[in-house]
Amino acid sequence: MSNRARAGLIVLAVAIVAVAFIALRPSDSSDKADDPAGNAETTATTPADDGAETPTATAESAPPPPKEITLRDGTPQGGVQRIEVTKGDEVRLQVRTNETTPDEIHLHGYDIEKETRSGAPANFRFKADIEGVFEIESHTAEDAGKEPLIARLVVEPS
Amino acid sequence: MFVIAHGIVGRTDLPIPEWLFGWAAAVVLVVSFVALAVLWPQPRLQDGGFRPLPPWLSRALTNRVTDVLCGLIGVGLLGLVVYAGFSGVQVAMANFASEFVFVVFWTGMVGVSVLFGDVFRAFNPWRALGRFVAWISQTAAGGEMPAPLKYPERLGYLPAAAGLFAFTTLELVAAEGSKPSNVAIATLVYSAITFVAMALYGVDQWSRKGEAFGVYLNLFSRISPWTSRDGRVGLRKPLSGLAAWKPLPGAVLLLAVMIGTVTFDGAAEAPIWTGVAPDIQDAFVSLGLSPEHGLEAAFLIGEMLAVGLVYGFYRLGIAGARSVGGDLSARELANAFVHSLVPIAFAYVAAHYLTQLLYQGQSMIFLISNPLGDDGTDFFGTADRAVDYGVIGATTAWYWQVGFVVVGHVAALILAHDRALVTYDKPRLAVRSQYWMLVIMVGFTSLALWLLAQSNG
């Protein structure tokens, strides 16, 4: 193989890859559409029974209702759910429990801790400004040597 | 119940999106075939060349003072790990012991070695202590020390492979593995074993052949252009250090442990594992283990399985390469090409631990002020800093991760190609053997990409 042919091959390969890359890179919004998990943004809703604050529209438009996690005897109802949001979203999260002893709920990464107990749910409200996957854990479960993970917060790039 | 035993987690990665996975795989294939067509026809890496630095610079970098200083720093850090592990708070992310060992040392030193060469050899606390004790006893005995035993050839890299496997078991399998006091205990146990072995086989010999972290980081440092020869620091062609590596027996197992354990760490987050692990756990529980130990047993099986798969896949590829002809035994062939797995192992470590290093590495800022994680201690006024998880965006992290995987793949191809040219006397055989090596490399690289696409899936 002559040197010219070799160089030509490389240039061609690089060109094909570069063109295809630009052509195939999806627009920012389309890559979430093919998420196969139908359980994205699960809202295992136990209706807001004890008059928890209804969404107060402070932002420009009416914000969606808070995502809820319900703990029964320390275990999340409906399993460990993935709470999927997009970077920049104003996130509202409510953790309820039927236990009377207070439980510390810890959102890793954002490092927010809130207390929850029966009748007094923990309300998280923050701006999702860090991308990634973050665990939400119960410190009571952790101290008892049980599975502490109650949910995952998934922040996708905007 | 299913507890994932990860002590040091703040933010974890989003899986790479499908389009990026597809493109990375395509790039890998295109690069591979183009490489076959255009790589050089004469070996280039087998002699790496050596260009020494000016003598004054070399002497400034390595002399008796820097030697002692680096050793002291290494020993000091070892001592701090043990002390903080026992006396500090038993929270992995607030204690110097766990963060330093699992993040700075285990993943950070890999990057340092690839960039700057075998720096760890200078800081290796076990080597430094061993040399110190040898120096004391030599002075006290006033003369010659009895010669160490000859290192048993057949032992090869088995102690190093076992050491790395034990370390990753502590990290990935043991439910309380990242608990600071357990890190301290493991450090003491490993130190004791290392000192006994050094007493038997000599400090220098054991550091080069048996000491797990020394062997591990030395392999990565061979990617780097920096090296030293006869006390002179200098530069060589990048990767040529790997071509010059003379593997001992057990090298394939060592590399299988290096790649397999990272594979398991990635796969443990994926449905493929989270789906079956509870069943294995239940099987052990029904045999009488507690749920916690049942889960540990399941993870241990998973880890061994991953190492076994990597080992088996490489041997399979070698069997294929052997079928093209030439009169090399499978063992000779396996040893001839095992060095090309080192850049792949680096790609696995880099892609998998890059973000963890970027986040948790920051913990050193507050841990140097408060290594025990107790209330009130603040040596340098940085104790109340926190990790900024926003230092790298998800998209940027994806590109870096995929970039590492592709570059590692190319480096592996180059090494294997260069070695084939000197292994086979007929160029035709060399080329045909590389089809098989290509299968191995593409296999490992696809696995790495697949793991990136699976994380937290």
PDB file of C-alpha atoms in Angstrom, chain B residues 75-235:
ATOM      1  CA  VAL B  75       4.959   6.505  55.579  1.00  0.00           C
ATOM      2  CA  GLY B  76       3.272   9.548  57.118  1.00  0.00           C
ATOM      3  CA  LEU B  77       0.191   9.063  54.938  1.00  0.00           C
ATOM      4  CA  LEU B  78       0.107   5.362  55.782  1.00  0.00           C
ATOM      5  CA  GLY B  79       0.237   6.242  59.468  1.00  0.00           C
ATOM      6  CA  LEU B  80      -2.462   8.874  59.083  1.00  0.00           C
ATOM      7  CA  VAL B  81      -4.740   6.372  57.314  1.00  0.00           C
ATOM      8  CA  VAL B  82      -4.401   3.905  60.187  1.00  0.00           C
ATOM      9  CA  TYR B  83      -4.753   6.570  62.871  1.00  0.00           C
ATOM     10  CA  ALA B  84      -7.756   8.306  61.278  1.00  0.00           C
ATOM     11  CA  GLY B  85      -9.366   4.968  60.519  1.00  0.00           C
ATOM     12  CA  PHE B  86      -9.326   3.935  64.161  1.00  0.00           C
ATOM     13  CA  SER B  87      -9.791   7.285  65.904  1.00  0.00           C
ATOM     14  CA  GLY B  88     -11.935   9.250  63.459  1.00  0.00           C
ATOM     15  CA  VAL B  89     -15.678   9.267  62.878  1.00  0.00           C
ATOM     16  CA  GLN B  90     -16.889   6.052  61.328  1.00  0.00           C
ATOM     17  CA  VAL B  91     -18.385   7.752  58.287  1.00  0.00           C
ATOM     18  CA  ALA B  92     -16.500   6.986  55.094  1.00  0.00           C
ATOM     19  CA  MET B  93     -17.063  10.363  53.477  1.00  0.00           C
ATOM     20  CA  ALA B  94     -15.971  12.339  56.521  1.00  0.00           C
ATOM     21  CA  ASN B  95     -12.855  10.351  57.354  1.00  0.00           C
ATOM     22  CA  PHE B  96      -9.436  10.724  55.761  1.00  0.00           C
ATOM     23  CA  ALA B  97      -8.773   6.968  55.833  1.00  0.00           C
ATOM     24  CA  SER B  98     -11.557   5.869  53.480  1.00  0.00           C
ATOM     25  CA  GLU B  99     -11.462   8.842  51.143  1.00  0.00           C
ATOM     26  CA  PHE B 100      -7.702   8.779  50.783  1.00  0.00           C
ATOM     27  CA  VAL B 101      -7.368   5.039  50.226  1.00  0.00           C
ATOM     28  CA  PHE B 102     -10.305   4.495  47.853  1.00  0.00           C
ATOM     29  CA  VAL B 103     -10.208   7.750  45.945  1.00  0.00           C
ATOM     30  CA  VAL B 104      -6.849   9.536  46.015  1.00  0.00           C
ATOM     31  CA  PHE B 105      -4.643   6.473  46.262  1.00  0.00           C
ATOM     32  CA  TRP B 106      -6.603   3.841  44.353  1.00  0.00           C
ATOM     33  CA  THR B 107      -7.797   5.942  41.424  1.00  0.00           C
ATOM     34  CA  GLY B 108      -5.800   9.167  41.622  1.00  0.00           C
ATOM     35  CA  MET B 109      -2.422   7.408  41.631  1.00  0.00           C
ATOM     36  CA  VAL B 110      -3.373   5.577  38.427  1.00  0.00           C
ATOM     37  CA  GLY B 111      -3.670   8.918  36.661  1.00  0.00           C
ATOM     38  CA  VAL B 112      -0.450  10.200  38.219  1.00  0.00           C
ATOM     39  CA  SER B 113       1.384   7.065  37.087  1.00  0.00           C
ATOM     40  CA  VAL B 114       0.169   7.362  33.501  1.00  0.00           C
ATOM     41  CA  LEU B 115       1.156  11.026  33.363  1.00  0.00           C
ATOM     42  CA  PHE B 116       4.403  11.081  35.318  1.00  0.00           C
ATOM     43  CA  GLY B 117       5.699   7.530  35.477  1.00  0.00           C
ATOM     44  CA  ASP B 118       6.366   5.321  38.460  1.00  0.00           C
ATOM     45  CA  VAL B 119       6.053   8.034  41.077  1.00  0.00           C
ATOM     46  CA  PHE B 120       4.564   5.619  43.566  1.00  0.00           C
ATOM     47  CA  ARG B 121       7.847   3.716  43.816  1.00  0.00           C
ATOM     48  CA  ALA B 122       9.337   6.766  45.517  1.00  0.00           C
ATOM     49  CA  PHE B 123       6.400   7.191  47.888  1.00  0.00           C
ATOM     50  CA  ASN B 124       5.695   3.486  48.491  1.00  0.00           C
ATOM     51  CA  PRO B 125       5.515   3.396  52.311  1.00  0.00           C
ATOM     52  CA  TRP B 126       6.212  -0.333  52.569  1.00  0.00           C
ATOM     53  CA  ARG B 127       9.299  -0.072  50.399  1.00  0.00           C
ATOM     54  CA  ALA B 128      10.472   2.972  52.338  1.00  0.00           C
ATOM     55  CA  LEU B 129       9.991   1.283  55.720  1.00  0.00           C
ATOM     56  CA  GLY B 130      11.585  -1.901  54.445  1.00  0.00           C
ATOM     57  CA  ARG B 131      14.666  -0.035  53.223  1.00  0.00           C
ATOM     58  CA  PHE B 132      14.862   1.884  56.476  1.00  0.00           C
ATOM     59  CA  VAL B 133      14.770  -1.312  58.562  1.00  0.00           C
ATOM     60  CA  ALA B 134      17.318  -2.926  56.256  1.00  0.00           C
ATOM     61  CA  TRP B 135      19.599   0.088  56.638  1.00  0.00           C
ATOM     62  CA  ILE B 136      19.274   0.027  60.457  1.00  0.00           C
ATOM     63  CA  SER B 137      19.972  -3.676  60.738  1.00  0.00           C
ATOM     64  CA  GLN B 138      22.855  -3.441  58.331  1.00  0.00           C
ATOM     65  CA  THR B 139      24.377  -0.665  60.387  1.00  0.00           C
ATOM     66  CA  ALA B 140      23.745  -2.530  63.623  1.00  0.00           C
ATOM     67  CA  ALA B 141      25.140  -5.780  62.276  1.00  0.00           C
ATOM     68  CA  GLY B 142      28.083  -3.823  60.988  1.00  0.00           C
ATOM     69  CA  GLY B 143      28.312  -5.432  57.618  1.00  0.00           C
ATOM     70  CA  GLU B 144      26.727  -7.832  55.188  1.00  0.00           C
ATOM     71  CA  MET B 145      23.140  -8.951  55.618  1.00  0.00           C
ATOM     72  CA  PRO B 146      22.155 -12.503  54.662  1.00  0.00           C
ATOM     73  CA  ALA B 147      20.986 -12.559  51.061  1.00  0.00           C
ATOM     74  CA  PRO B 148      17.203 -12.777  50.596  1.00  0.00           C
ATOM     75  CA  LEU B 149      15.607 -15.917  49.239  1.00  0.00           C
ATOM     76  CA  LYS B 150      15.316 -16.256  45.522  1.00  0.00           C
ATOM     77  CA  TYR B 151      11.852 -15.239  44.374  1.00  0.00           C
ATOM     78  CA  PRO B 152      10.083 -18.414  43.257  1.00  0.00           C
ATOM     79  CA  GLU B 153       9.638 -18.072  39.511  1.00  0.00           C
ATOM     80  CA  ARG B 154       6.334 -19.938  39.526  1.00  0.00           C
ATOM     81  CA  LEU B 155       4.808 -17.557  42.065  1.00  0.00           C
ATOM     82  CA  GLY B 156       5.035 -14.797  39.472  1.00  0.00           C
ATOM     83  CA  TYR B 157       2.333 -12.180  39.815  1.00  0.00           C
ATOM     84  CA  LEU B 158       0.022 -14.413  41.836  1.00  0.00           C
ATOM     85  CA  PRO B 159       0.630 -12.536  45.124  1.00  0.00           C
ATOM     86  CA  ALA B 160       0.018  -9.196  43.387  1.00  0.00           C
ATOM     87  CA  ALA B 161      -3.142 -10.483  41.700  1.00  0.00           C
ATOM     88  CA  ALA B 162      -4.368 -11.853  45.025  1.00  0.00           C
ATOM     89  CA  GLY B 163      -3.603  -8.556  46.758  1.00  0.00           C
ATOM     90  CA  LEU B 164      -5.521  -6.524  44.183  1.00  0.00           C
ATOM     91  CA  PHE B 165      -8.413  -8.938  44.299  1.00  0.00           C
ATOM     92  CA  ALA B 166      -8.525  -8.691  48.081  1.00  0.00           C
ATOM     93  CA  PHE B 167      -8.465  -4.895  47.931  1.00  0.00           C
ATOM     94  CA  THR B 168     -11.300  -4.698  45.402  1.00  0.00           C
ATOM     95  CA  THR B 169     -13.248  -7.216  47.452  1.00  0.00           C
ATOM     96  CA  LEU B 170     -12.979  -4.846  50.386  1.00  0.00           C
ATOM     97  CA  GLU B 171     -14.166  -2.022  48.172  1.00  0.00           C
ATOM     98  CA  LEU B 172     -16.928  -3.699  46.190  1.00  0.00           C
ATOM     99  CA  VAL B 173     -18.054  -6.760  48.101  1.00  0.00           C
ATOM    100  CA  ALA B 174     -17.675  -6.248  51.840  1.00  0.00           C
ATOM    101  CA  ALA B 175     -20.798  -4.558  53.208  1.00  0.00           C
ATOM    102  CA  GLU B 176     -18.746  -2.440  55.593  1.00  0.00           C
ATOM    103  CA  GLY B 177     -15.617  -2.309  53.463  1.00  0.00           C
ATOM    104  CA  SER B 178     -15.371   1.462  53.296  1.00  0.00           C
ATOM    105  CA  LYS B 179     -15.925   1.910  57.034  1.00  0.00           C
ATOM    106  CA  PRO B 180     -12.811   3.740  58.253  1.00  0.00           C
ATOM    107  CA  SER B 181     -11.884   1.261  60.993  1.00  0.00           C
ATOM    108  CA  ASN B 182     -12.084  -1.596  58.497  1.00  0.00           C
ATOM    109  CA  VAL B 183      -9.864   0.329  56.101  1.00  0.00           C
ATOM    110  CA  ALA B 184      -7.348   0.752  58.939  1.00  0.00           C
ATOM    111  CA  ILE B 185      -7.476  -2.955  59.833  1.00  0.00           C
ATOM    112  CA  ALA B 186      -7.028  -3.953  56.184  1.00  0.00           C
ATOM    113  CA  THR B 187      -4.067  -1.554  55.926  1.00  0.00           C
ATOM    114  CA  LEU B 188      -2.406  -3.127  58.956  1.00  0.00           C
ATOM    115  CA  VAL B 189      -3.002  -6.676  57.738  1.00  0.00           C
ATOM    116  CA  TYR B 190      -1.621  -5.850  54.306  1.00  0.00           C
ATOM    117  CA  SER B 191       1.389  -4.090  55.848  1.00  0.00           C
ATOM    118  CA  ALA B 192       2.154  -7.109  58.049  1.00  0.00           C
ATOM    119  CA  ILE B 193       2.001  -9.509  55.112  1.00  0.00           C
ATOM    120  CA  THR B 194       4.166  -7.180  53.027  1.00  0.00           C
ATOM    121  CA  PHE B 195       6.855  -6.860  55.700  1.00  0.00           C
ATOM    122  CA  VAL B 196       7.052 -10.626  56.207  1.00  0.00           C
ATOM    123  CA  ALA B 197       7.380 -11.125  52.464  1.00  0.00           C
ATOM    124  CA  MET B 198      10.015  -8.391  52.239  1.00  0.00           C
ATOM    125  CA  ALA B 199      11.982 -10.036  55.029  1.00  0.00           C
ATOM    126  CA  LEU B 200      11.955 -13.280  53.077  1.00  0.00           C
ATOM    127  CA  TYR B 201      12.465 -12.109  49.509  1.00  0.00           C
ATOM    128  CA  GLY B 202      14.154  -8.766  49.925  1.00  0.00           C
ATOM    129  CA  VAL B 203      12.652  -5.290  49.894  1.00  0.00           C
ATOM    130  CA  ASP B 204      13.503  -4.498  46.319  1.00  0.00           C
ATOM    131  CA  GLN B 205      12.487  -7.820  44.837  1.00  0.00           C
ATOM    132  CA  TRP B 206       9.158  -7.928  46.647  1.00  0.00           C
ATOM    133  CA  SER B 207       8.349  -4.314  45.735  1.00  0.00           C
ATOM    134  CA  ARG B 208       8.819  -5.101  42.058  1.00  0.00           C
ATOM    135  CA  LYS B 209       7.167  -8.509  41.885  1.00  0.00           C
ATOM    136  CA  GLY B 210       4.885  -9.156  44.817  1.00  0.00           C
ATOM    137  CA  GLU B 211       3.685  -5.895  46.342  1.00  0.00           C
ATOM    138  CA  ALA B 212       0.253  -5.505  44.780  1.00  0.00           C
ATOM    139  CA  PHE B 213       0.017  -1.713  44.531  1.00  0.00           C
ATOM    140  CA  GLY B 214       3.609  -1.318  43.415  1.00  0.00           C
ATOM    141  CA  VAL B 215       3.093  -3.839  40.620  1.00  0.00           C
ATOM    142  CA  TYR B 216      -0.284  -2.329  39.683  1.00  0.00           C
ATOM    143  CA  LEU B 217       0.922   1.263  39.464  1.00  0.00           C
ATOM    144  CA  ASN B 218       4.196   0.287  37.809  1.00  0.00           C
ATOM    145  CA  LEU B 219       2.222  -1.292  34.968  1.00  0.00           C
ATOM    146  CA  PHE B 220       0.275   1.927  34.400  1.00  0.00           C
ATOM    147  CA  SER B 221       3.451   3.994  34.650  1.00  0.00           C
ATOM    148  CA  ARG B 222       4.789   2.101  31.631  1.00  0.00           C
ATOM    149  CA  ILE B 223       2.287   3.984  29.482  1.00  0.00           C
ATOM    150  CA  SER B 224       4.066   7.193  30.472  1.00  0.00           C
ATOM    151  CA  PRO B 225       7.084   8.625  28.657  1.00  0.00           C
ATOM    152  CA  TRP B 226       8.795   9.314  31.982  1.00  0.00           C
ATOM    153  CA  THR B 227      11.197   6.718  33.289  1.00  0.00           C
ATOM    154  CA  SER B 228      14.501   6.402  35.042  1.00  0.00           C
ATOM    155  CA  ARG B 229      17.471   4.348  33.986  1.00  0.00           C
ATOM    156  CA  ASP B 230      20.596   3.853  36.086  1.00  0.00           C
ATOM    157  CA  GLY B 231      19.552   6.684  38.349  1.00  0.00           C
ATOM    158  CA  ARG B 232      18.950   9.094  35.472  1.00  0.00           C
ATOM    159  CA  VAL B 233      15.484  10.476  34.860  1.00  0.00           C
ATOM    160  CA  GLY B 234      14.554  10.677  31.212  1.00  0.00           C
ATOM    161  CA  LEU B 235      12.001  10.302  28.463  1.00  0.00           C
TER     162      LEU B 235
END
